[in-house]
CSV table of C-alpha atoms in Angstrom, one decimal:
chain,number,residue,atom,x,y,z
A,1,UNK,CA,-6.3,-18.7,6.9
A,2,UNK,CA,-3.9,-21.1,5.1
A,3,UNK,CA,-3.8,-20.8,1.4
A,4,UNK,CA,-2.6,-23.5,-1.1
A,5,UNK,CA,0.0,-22.8,-3.7
A,6,UNK,CA,-2.5,-22.8,-6.5
A,7,UNK,CA,-4.7,-20.3,-4.6
A,8,UNK,CA,-1.7,-18.0,-4.1
A,9,UNK,CA,-0.7,-18.2,-7.7
A,10,UNK,CA,-4.3,-17.5,-8.7
A,11,UNK,CA,-4.4,-14.4,-6.5
A,12,UNK,CA,-1.0,-13.4,-7.9
A,13,UNK,CA,-2.4,-13.4,-11.5
A,14,UNK,CA,-5.6,-11.7,-10.5
A,15,UNK,CA,-3.9,-8.9,-8.7
A,16,UNK,CA,-1.2,-8.5,-11.4
A,17,UNK,CA,-4.0,-8.1,-14.0
A,18,UNK,CA,-6.0,-5.7,-11.8
A,19,UNK,CA,-2.8,-3.7,-11.2
A,20,UNK,CA,-2.1,-3.6,-15.0
A,21,UNK,CA,-5.7,-2.5,-15.5
A,22,UNK,CA,-5.4,0.3,-13.0
A,23,UNK,CA,-2.1,1.5,-14.4
A,24,UNK,CA,-3.3,1.3,-18.0
A,25,UNK,CA,-6.5,3.3,-17.3
A,26,UNK,CA,-4.7,5.9,-15.2
A,27,UNK,CA,-2.1,6.4,-17.9
A,28,UNK,CA,-4.7,6.5,-20.6
A,29,UNK,CA,-6.6,9.2,-18.8
A,30,UNK,CA,-3.4,11.3,-18.4
A,31,UNK,CA,-1.8,10.7,-21.8
A,32,UNK,CA,-4.8,10.2,-23.9
A,33,UNK,CA,-3.4,7.0,-25.4
A,34,UNK,CA,-3.0,3.4,-24.6
A,35,UNK,CA,0.2,2.7,-22.6
A,36,UNK,CA,1.3,-0.8,-21.5
A,37,UNK,CA,2.3,-0.1,-17.9
A,38,UNK,CA,3.6,-3.6,-17.1
A,39,UNK,CA,7.2,-4.8,-17.1
A,40,UNK,CA,6.2,-7.6,-19.5
A,41,UNK,CA,4.0,-7.6,-22.6
A,42,UNK,CA,1.2,-9.7,-21.2
A,43,UNK,CA,-1.5,-7.8,-19.3
A,44,UNK,CA,0.2,-8.1,-15.9
A,45,UNK,CA,1.9,-5.8,-13.5
A,46,UNK,CA,3.8,-8.4,-11.5
A,47,UNK,CA,4.8,-5.9,-8.8
A,48,UNK,CA,1.1,-5.7,-7.8
A,49,UNK,CA,0.9,-9.5,-7.8
A,50,UNK,CA,4.0,-10.0,-5.7
A,51,UNK,CA,2.9,-7.3,-3.2
A,52,UNK,CA,-0.6,-8.8,-2.8
A,53,UNK,CA,0.6,-12.3,-2.3
A,54,UNK,CA,3.3,-11.1,0.2
A,55,UNK,CA,0.7,-9.1,2.2
A,56,UNK,CA,-1.8,-12.0,2.0
A,57,UNK,CA,0.8,-14.4,3.5
A,58,UNK,CA,2.6,-12.2,6.0
A,59,UNK,CA,-0.4,-10.0,7.0
A,60,UNK,CA,-2.8,-12.9,7.8
A,61,UNK,CA,-2.9,-11.9,11.5
A,62,UNK,CA,-3.4,-8.2,11.0
A,63,UNK,CA,-6.8,-6.5,11.1
A,64,UNK,CA,-8.1,-2.9,11.0
A,65,UNK,CA,-5.5,-0.2,11.2
A,66,UNK,CA,-2.7,-2.7,11.5
A,67,UNK,CA,-3.6,-4.4,8.2
A,68,UNK,CA,-3.6,-1.0,6.6
A,69,UNK,CA,-0.3,0.1,8.0
A,70,UNK,CA,1.3,-3.3,7.3
A,71,UNK,CA,0.0,-3.1,3.7
A,72,UNK,CA,1.5,0.4,3.4
A,73,UNK,CA,4.9,-0.7,4.7
A,74,UNK,CA,5.1,-3.9,2.5
A,75,UNK,CA,3.9,-2.1,-0.7
A,76,UNK,CA,6.3,0.8,-0.1
A,77,UNK,CA,9.3,-1.5,0.5
A,78,UNK,CA,8.4,-3.4,-2.7
A,79,UNK,CA,8.1,-0.3,-4.7
A,80,UNK,CA,11.4,1.2,-3.3
A,81,UNK,CA,13.4,-2.0,-3.8
A,82,UNK,CA,11.9,-2.5,-7.3
A,83,UNK,CA,12.8,1.0,-8.3
A,84,UNK,CA,16.4,0.7,-7.1
A,85,UNK,CA,16.8,-2.7,-8.7
A,86,UNK,CA,15.6,-1.4,-12.1
A,87,UNK,CA,18.0,1.5,-11.7
A,88,UNK,CA,20.9,-0.7,-10.7
A,89,UNK,CA,20.5,-3.3,-13.5
A,90,UNK,CA,19.0,-1.2,-16.4
A,91,UNK,CA,20.1,2.3,-15.4
A,92,UNK,CA,16.5,3.6,-16.0
A,93,UNK,CA,13.9,5.2,-13.9
A,94,UNK,CA,10.4,4.0,-14.7
A,95,UNK,CA,8.4,6.2,-12.4
A,96,UNK,CA,9.1,9.4,-10.6
A,97,UNK,CA,7.3,10.9,-7.6
A,98,UNK,CA,9.7,13.9,-7.3
A,99,UNK,CA,6.8,16.3,-7.7
A,100,UNK,CA,4.9,14.8,-4.8
A,101,UNK,CA,5.6,15.9,-1.2
A,102,UNK,CA,7.4,13.6,1.2
A,103,UNK,CA,9.0,11.5,-1.4
A,104,UNK,CA,12.3,9.6,-1.2
A,105,UNK,CA,14.4,9.6,-4.4
A,106,UNK,CA,11.2,9.9,-6.4
A,107,UNK,CA,10.6,6.2,-6.0
A,108,UNK,CA,8.3,6.3,-3.0
A,109,UNK,CA,6.1,9.0,-1.5
A,110,UNK,CA,3.8,9.1,1.5
A,111,UNK,CA,0.6,9.9,-0.4
A,112,UNK,CA,1.3,7.0,-2.8
A,113,UNK,CA,2.1,4.7,0.0
A,114,UNK,CA,-1.3,5.5,1.6
A,115,UNK,CA,-3.0,4.7,-1.7
A,116,UNK,CA,-1.2,1.4,-2.1
A,117,UNK,CA,-2.0,0.5,1.5
A,118,UNK,CA,-5.7,1.2,1.0
A,119,UNK,CA,-5.8,-0.8,-2.2
A,120,UNK,CA,-4.0,-3.7,-0.5
A,121,UNK,CA,-6.3,-3.5,2.5
A,122,UNK,CA,-9.4,-3.8,0.3
A,123,UNK,CA,-7.9,-6.6,-1.7
A,124,UNK,CA,-6.9,-8.7,1.3
A,125,UNK,CA,-10.0,-7.9,3.3
A,126,UNK,CA,-12.6,-8.6,0.7
A,127,UNK,CA,-11.0,-9.3,-2.7
A,128,UNK,CA,-9.2,-12.5,-1.6
A,129,UNK,CA,-12.4,-14.2,-0.6
A,130,UNK,CA,-14.3,-13.2,-3.7
A,131,UNK,CA,-11.6,-14.1,-6.3
A,132,UNK,CA,-10.9,-17.4,-4.5
A,133,UNK,CA,-14.6,-18.3,-4.7
A,134,UNK,CA,-14.4,-17.6,-8.5
A,135,UNK,CA,-11.4,-19.9,-8.7
A,136,UNK,CA,-13.2,-22.7,-6.8
A,137,UNK,CA,-16.1,-22.5,-9.3
A,138,UNK,CA,-13.7,-24.2,-11.8
A,139,UNK,CA,-13.3,-27.9,-11.6
A,140,UNK,CA,-10.1,-28.8,-9.8
A,141,UNK,CA,-8.2,-30.0,-12.8
A,142,UNK,CA,-9.3,-27.0,-14.9
A,143,UNK,CA,-8.1,-24.6,-12.2
A,144,UNK,CA,-4.7,-26.2,-12.1
A,145,UNK,CA,-4.4,-26.1,-15.9
A,146,UNK,CA,-5.3,-22.5,-16.0
A,147,UNK,CA,-2.8,-21.5,-13.4
A,148,UNK,CA,0.0,-23.5,-15.0
A,149,UNK,CA,-0.8,-22.1,-18.5
A,150,UNK,CA,-0.7,-18.6,-17.1
A,151,UNK,CA,2.5,-19.3,-15.2
A,152,UNK,CA,4.2,-20.7,-18.3
A,153,UNK,CA,3.2,-17.8,-20.6
A,154,UNK,CA,4.3,-15.3,-18.0
A,155,UNK,CA,7.7,-17.1,-17.5
A,156,UNK,CA,8.3,-17.0,-21.2
A,157,UNK,CA,7.3,-13.4,-21.4
A,158,UNK,CA,9.5,-12.4,-18.5
A,159,UNK,CA,12.5,-14.3,-19.9
A,160,UNK,CA,12.1,-12.7,-23.4
A,161,UNK,CA,11.7,-9.2,-21.9
A,162,UNK,CA,14.7,-9.5,-19.7
A,163,UNK,CA,16.8,-10.8,-22.6
A,164,UNK,CA,15.8,-8.0,-24.8
A,165,UNK,CA,16.3,-5.3,-22.1
A,166,UNK,CA,19.7,-6.6,-21.1
A,167,UNK,CA,20.9,-6.4,-24.7
A,168,UNK,CA,21.5,-10.2,-24.9
A,169,UNK,CA,18.8,-10.9,-27.5
A,170,UNK,CA,21.0,-11.5,-30.5
A,171,UNK,CA,19.7,-14.1,-32.9
A,172,UNK,CA,16.6,-14.6,-30.7
A,173,UNK,CA,13.9,-14.9,-33.3
A,174,UNK,CA,12.0,-17.4,-31.3
A,175,UNK,CA,11.7,-15.1,-28.3
A,176,UNK,CA,10.9,-12.1,-30.5
A,177,UNK,CA,8.0,-14.1,-32.1
A,178,UNK,CA,6.6,-14.8,-28.6
A,179,UNK,CA,7.2,-11.1,-27.7
A,180,UNK,CA,5.3,-9.8,-30.8
A,181,UNK,CA,2.4,-12.3,-30.2
A,182,UNK,CA,1.9,-11.3,-26.6
A,183,UNK,CA,2.2,-7.6,-27.5
A,184,UNK,CA,-0.5,-8.0,-30.1
A,185,UNK,CA,-2.9,-9.6,-27.7
A,186,UNK,CA,-2.1,-7.1,-25.0
A,187,UNK,CA,-2.7,-4.2,-27.4
A,188,UNK,CA,-6.1,-5.6,-28.4
A,189,UNK,CA,-7.1,-5.9,-24.8
A,190,UNK,CA,-5.7,-2.4,-24.1
A,191,UNK,CA,-7.7,-0.9,-27.0
A,192,UNK,CA,-10.9,-2.4,-25.6
A,193,UNK,CA,-10.2,-0.9,-22.2
A,194,UNK,CA,-9.3,2.4,-23.6
A,195,UNK,CA,-12.4,2.6,-25.9
A,196,UNK,CA,-14.4,3.2,-22.7
A,197,UNK,CA,-12.1,6.0,-21.7
A,198,UNK,CA,-11.2,7.8,-24.9
A,199,UNK,CA,-11.7,7.1,-28.6
A,200,UNK,CA,-8.2,8.0,-29.5
A,201,UNK,CA,-6.1,5.0,-28.8
A,202,UNK,CA,-2.6,4.3,-29.7
A,203,UNK,CA,-0.3,1.5,-29.0
A,204,UNK,CA,2.7,2.7,-27.0
A,205,UNK,CA,5.0,1.9,-24.2
A,206,UNK,CA,6.0,4.2,-21.4
A,207,UNK,CA,9.2,6.1,-22.0
A,208,UNK,CA,11.8,5.2,-19.3
A,209,UNK,CA,14.0,8.0,-18.0
A,210,UNK,CA,17.6,7.1,-18.8
A,211,UNK,CA,20.0,7.6,-16.0
A,212,UNK,CA,23.6,8.5,-16.4
A,213,UNK,CA,25.5,6.0,-14.2
A,214,UNK,CA,29.3,6.3,-14.3
A,215,UNK,CA,31.2,3.0,-14.5
A,216,UNK,CA,33.4,2.2,-11.5
A,217,UNK,CA,36.6,0.5,-12.3
A,218,UNK,CA,38.7,-0.8,-9.4
A,219,UNK,CA,41.3,-3.5,-8.7
A,220,UNK,CA,40.4,-3.5,-5.0
A,221,UNK,CA,38.6,-6.6,-3.7
A,222,UNK,CA,34.9,-6.1,-3.0
A,223,UNK,CA,35.0,-2.4,-4.0
A,224,UNK,CA,31.9,-0.3,-3.2
A,225,UNK,CA,28.7,-2.3,-2.5
A,226,UNK,CA,29.6,-5.4,-4.5
A,227,UNK,CA,28.3,-9.0,-4.2
A,228,UNK,CA,31.5,-10.1,-2.5
A,229,UNK,CA,31.3,-7.4,0.1
A,230,UNK,CA,27.7,-8.1,0.9
A,231,UNK,CA,28.5,-11.8,1.5
A,232,UNK,CA,31.3,-10.9,3.9
A,233,UNK,CA,29.1,-8.4,5.6
A,234,UNK,CA,26.4,-11.0,6.0
A,235,UNK,CA,28.8,-13.3,7.8
A,236,UNK,CA,30.1,-10.5,10.0
A,237,UNK,CA,26.6,-9.4,10.9
A,238,UNK,CA,25.5,-13.0,11.6
A,239,UNK,CA,28.5,-13.6,13.9
A,240,UNK,CA,28.3,-10.3,15.7
A,241,UNK,CA,24.5,-10.5,16.0
A,242,UNK,CA,24.8,-13.9,17.7
A,243,UNK,CA,27.5,-12.8,20.1
A,244,UNK,CA,25.6,-9.6,20.9
A,245,UNK,CA,22.4,-11.4,21.7
A,246,UNK,CA,24.2,-14.1,23.7
A,247,UNK,CA,25.8,-11.4,25.9
A,248,UNK,CA,22.5,-9.5,26.2
A,249,UNK,CA,20.8,-12.6,27.5
A,250,UNK,CA,23.6,-13.2,30.0
A,251,UNK,CA,23.4,-9.6,31.3
A,252,UNK,CA,19.6,-9.4,31.3
A,253,UNK,CA,18.6,-13.0,32.1
A,254,UNK,CA,21.6,-14.1,34.0
A,255,UNK,CA,22.3,-17.2,31.8
A,256,UNK,CA,24.3,-18.1,28.8
A,257,UNK,CA,21.8,-19.0,26.0
A,258,UNK,CA,22.4,-20.0,22.4
A,259,UNK,CA,21.1,-17.4,19.9
A,260,UNK,CA,22.2,-19.1,16.8
A,261,UNK,CA,19.9,-19.6,13.8
A,262,UNK,CA,21.8,-22.6,12.4
A,263,UNK,CA,23.1,-25.9,13.8
A,264,UNK,CA,26.8,-25.3,12.8
A,265,UNK,CA,28.5,-22.2,14.1
A,266,UNK,CA,27.5,-19.0,16.1
A,267,UNK,CA,25.5,-17.3,13.3
A,268,UNK,CA,22.3,-15.4,13.6
A,269,UNK,CA,20.7,-15.4,10.1
A,270,UNK,CA,18.3,-12.7,11.1
A,271,UNK,CA,21.1,-10.3,11.9
A,272,UNK,CA,23.2,-11.4,8.9
A,273,UNK,CA,20.4,-10.7,6.5
A,274,UNK,CA,19.6,-7.5,8.3
A,275,UNK,CA,23.2,-6.2,7.9
A,276,UNK,CA,23.2,-7.3,4.2
A,277,UNK,CA,19.9,-5.8,3.3
A,278,UNK,CA,20.6,-2.6,5.4
A,279,UNK,CA,23.8,-2.1,3.5
A,280,UNK,CA,22.2,-2.7,0.1
A,281,UNK,CA,19.3,-0.4,0.8
A,282,UNK,CA,21.1,2.3,2.8
A,283,UNK,CA,24.4,2.4,1.1
A,284,UNK,CA,23.5,5.4,-1.1
A,285,UNK,CA,22.1,7.2,2.0
A,286,UNK,CA,25.1,6.6,4.2
A,287,UNK,CA,25.9,10.3,4.2
A,288,UNK,CA,22.4,11.3,5.4
A,289,UNK,CA,21.7,12.5,8.9
A,290,UNK,CA,21.5,10.3,11.9
A,291,UNK,CA,17.8,11.1,12.3
A,292,UNK,CA,17.1,10.0,8.7
A,293,UNK,CA,18.9,6.6,9.2
A,294,UNK,CA,17.2,6.1,12.5
A,295,UNK,CA,13.7,6.6,11.1
A,296,UNK,CA,14.4,4.3,8.1
A,297,UNK,CA,16.1,1.7,10.3
A,298,UNK,CA,13.1,1.7,12.7
A,299,UNK,CA,10.7,1.4,9.9
A,300,UNK,CA,12.4,-1.3,7.9
A,301,UNK,CA,13.7,-3.2,11.0
A,302,UNK,CA,10.3,-3.6,12.5
A,303,UNK,CA,8.8,-4.8,9.2
A,304,UNK,CA,11.8,-7.2,8.6
A,305,UNK,CA,11.5,-8.7,12.1
A,306,UNK,CA,7.8,-9.3,11.8
A,307,UNK,CA,8.2,-11.0,8.4
A,308,UNK,CA,11.0,-13.2,9.7
A,309,UNK,CA,8.8,-14.3,12.6
A,310,UNK,CA,5.8,-15.2,10.3
A,311,UNK,CA,8.1,-16.9,7.8
A,312,UNK,CA,9.7,-19.2,10.4
A,313,UNK,CA,6.3,-20.1,11.8
A,314,UNK,CA,4.9,-20.9,8.4
A,315,UNK,CA,7.9,-22.9,7.2
A,316,UNK,CA,9.1,-24.6,10.4
A,317,UNK,CA,6.0,-24.4,12.7
A,318,UNK,CA,8.0,-22.6,15.3
A,319,UNK,CA,8.5,-19.0,16.6
A,320,UNK,CA,11.9,-18.1,18.0
A,321,UNK,CA,11.0,-15.1,20.0
A,322,UNK,CA,7.9,-13.8,21.7
A,323,UNK,CA,7.5,-10.2,22.8
A,324,UNK,CA,3.9,-10.6,24.2
A,325,UNK,CA,5.1,-9.5,27.7
A,326,UNK,CA,6.6,-6.2,26.4
A,327,UNK,CA,4.3,-3.2,26.0
A,328,UNK,CA,3.4,-1.9,22.5
A,329,UNK,CA,3.9,-5.3,20.8
A,330,UNK,CA,2.2,-6.5,17.7
A,331,UNK,CA,1.2,-10.2,18.0
A,332,UNK,CA,4.3,-10.8,20.1
A,333,UNK,CA,6.4,-10.6,16.9
A,334,UNK,CA,7.7,-7.1,17.2
A,335,UNK,CA,7.5,-4.3,19.8
A,336,UNK,CA,8.1,-0.6,19.7
A,337,UNK,CA,11.2,-0.6,21.9
A,338,UNK,CA,13.0,-3.2,19.7
A,339,UNK,CA,12.0,-1.3,16.6
A,340,UNK,CA,13.9,1.7,18.1
A,341,UNK,CA,16.8,-0.7,18.6
A,342,UNK,CA,16.8,-1.4,14.9
A,343,UNK,CA,16.9,2.3,14.2
A,344,UNK,CA,19.8,2.8,16.5
A,345,UNK,CA,21.6,-0.2,15.0
A,346,UNK,CA,21.1,1.3,11.5
A,347,UNK,CA,22.8,4.5,12.6
A,348,UNK,CA,25.7,2.7,14.4
A,349,UNK,CA,26.2,0.4,11.5
A,350,UNK,CA,26.2,2.9,8.6
A,351,UNK,CA,28.1,5.7,10.5
A,352,UNK,CA,30.6,3.8,12.6
A,353,UNK,CA,31.0,0.1,11.9
A,354,UNK,CA,30.4,-0.2,8.1
A,355,UNK,CA,33.2,2.2,7.1
A,356,UNK,CA,35.7,0.2,9.2
A,357,UNK,CA,34.4,-3.2,8.1
A,358,UNK,CA,34.4,-2.1,4.5
A,359,UNK,CA,38.0,-0.9,4.7
A,360,UNK,CA,39.2,-4.1,6.3
A,361,UNK,CA,37.4,-6.3,3.7
A,362,UNK,CA,38.9,-4.3,0.8
A,363,UNK,CA,42.4,-5.1,2.1
A,364,UNK,CA,41.9,-8.8,1.3
A,365,UNK,CA,43.8,-9.9,-1.8
A,366,UNK,CA,41.4,-10.2,-4.8
A,367,UNK,CA,42.0,-13.8,-5.7
A,368,UNK,CA,42.0,-15.0,-2.1
A,369,UNK,CA,39.0,-12.9,-1.3
A,370,UNK,CA,36.9,-14.5,-4.1
A,371,UNK,CA,37.9,-18.0,-3.1
A,372,UNK,CA,36.9,-17.4,0.5
A,373,UNK,CA,33.7,-15.8,-0.6
A,374,UNK,CA,32.5,-18.8,-2.5
A,375,UNK,CA,33.6,-21.2,0.3
A,376,UNK,CA,31.5,-19.2,2.7
A,377,UNK,CA,28.5,-19.2,0.4
A,378,UNK,CA,28.7,-23.0,0.0
A,379,UNK,CA,29.2,-23.5,3.7
A,380,UNK,CA,26.2,-21.4,4.7
A,381,UNK,CA,23.9,-22.9,2.1
A,382,UNK,CA,24.7,-26.4,3.5
A,383,UNK,CA,24.4,-25.1,7.1
A,384,UNK,CA,21.0,-23.5,6.4
A,385,UNK,CA,19.8,-26.6,4.5
A,386,UNK,CA,20.7,-29.0,7.3
A,387,UNK,CA,19.2,-26.6,9.9
A,388,UNK,CA,16.0,-26.4,7.9
A,389,UNK,CA,15.7,-30.2,7.7
A,390,UNK,CA,16.5,-30.5,11.4
A,391,UNK,CA,13.7,-28.1,12.3
A,392,UNK,CA,11.2,-29.7,9.9
A,393,UNK,CA,12.0,-33.1,11.4
A,394,UNK,CA,11.6,-31.7,14.9
A,395,UNK,CA,8.1,-30.6,14.1
A,396,UNK,CA,7.4,-34.0,12.6
A,397,UNK,CA,8.5,-35.7,15.8
A,398,UNK,CA,6.3,-33.5,17.8
A,399,UNK,CA,3.4,-34.5,15.6
A,400,UNK,CA,4.2,-38.2,15.9
A,401,UNK,CA,5.5,-38.7,12.3
A,402,UNK,CA,7.8,-41.8,12.2
A,403,UNK,CA,11.2,-41.7,10.5
A,404,UNK,CA,10.8,-43.6,7.2
A,405,UNK,CA,13.1,-41.7,4.8
A,406,UNK,CA,16.9,-41.7,5.1
A,407,UNK,CA,17.1,-38.0,5.9
A,408,UNK,CA,14.6,-38.3,8.7
A,409,UNK,CA,16.6,-41.1,10.4
A,410,UNK,CA,19.8,-39.0,10.0
A,411,UNK,CA,18.1,-36.0,11.6
A,412,UNK,CA,16.9,-38.1,14.5
A,413,UNK,CA,20.4,-39.4,15.1
A,414,UNK,CA,22.4,-36.2,14.7
A,415,UNK,CA,19.9,-33.5,15.8
A,416,UNK,CA,17.5,-35.0,18.4
A,417,UNK,CA,15.2,-32.9,20.6
A,418,UNK,CA,17.8,-32.5,23.3
A,419,UNK,CA,20.4,-31.0,21.0
A,420,UNK,CA,17.9,-28.8,19.2
A,421,UNK,CA,16.7,-27.5,22.6
A,422,UNK,CA,20.3,-26.4,23.4
A,423,UNK,CA,20.6,-24.7,20.0
A,424,UNK,CA,17.1,-23.1,19.9
A,425,UNK,CA,16.1,-22.7,23.6
A,426,UNK,CA,13.4,-20.2,22.9
A,427,UNK,CA,11.7,-22.1,20.0
A,428,UNK,CA,8.0,-22.6,20.5
A,429,UNK,CA,6.0,-25.1,18.5
A,430,UNK,CA,2.9,-23.6,16.9
A,431,UNK,CA,1.6,-26.6,14.9
């Protein structure tokens, strides 16, 4: 099923509110007082909303046990990433599953992942239809107004919250007024909810666990796991990934075949992003055992490849690989054997290649390194934008859409079907 943007936003707000409701009631039962469990003051837990929409979009083909497992994986990854982002930027730990078995850093735990998966399964399977039917009861213009009003209020609330948390809220009386207003309405709603749970209600916020993070000072370029290093690793991974797949196709299929994701240069975006994300997520675990890295790499790699496949089909109307002929595949998007390859790649990268690549990058002079970094960023942004337009125009040509706009004529002249077929030989139109 294809959802409109307004339908997805509506589902986001509904699930964010239901998540806030669940967290509020759960905390109230444990602590015997009202606790706003959301990041923002409005009655929304945006992590639930993002997870639900993400699962709705990328799990649209999944059913039964696969929908449950997919929901578990996506919800777990969201929770893990969110926990580490909060720790990285605010040096706080907002939840801790350390007392639960089979946990990782206290941010995720197998029993909690199963619960999130079950909740997401129920919401996607039955909740989506019900809440969308409620949304469609509203007149079209009323539904649009409601969504935009909620979006505007949430955006203001998030901005004010981030400014206050980051310590950059000096002389921000306007934002504080908005903050106090939203807090007042949230507290009133919270009191009503809690009155059905317990008579003793107090307005409070959860106490975040402060983390002692030592400051790193270094004059070395791209020290540690910095932004500049991630950019360089993205390009290294994109280049090596393209070369590796090209050689693999030659050895297995007996022919040279382009494996590039973009129209300019031998770069595989899938591999580049995989290396960047793997480094970001696994950097702190680089000293863990090979088995640990293999398991995490298999788990995350399979989820990542599946999401990439769905994304390209939704955005460009094409799939760039099909594993339907390989045993133990899921919709032709991933298969068990290649998931194991992701696990092996995670071990090889973190244990063998990353230390060497990191050491080489850090030898670059600081000033020169920063200049090169931003030149690479600008180049790749342009490359990806042109590639996206070329693929969109290719789909339009397939559907018989004439070239009326200037960009359409340019794409037809520079990137016709023959050239795109050489760049993307395995691309299959799905629209």
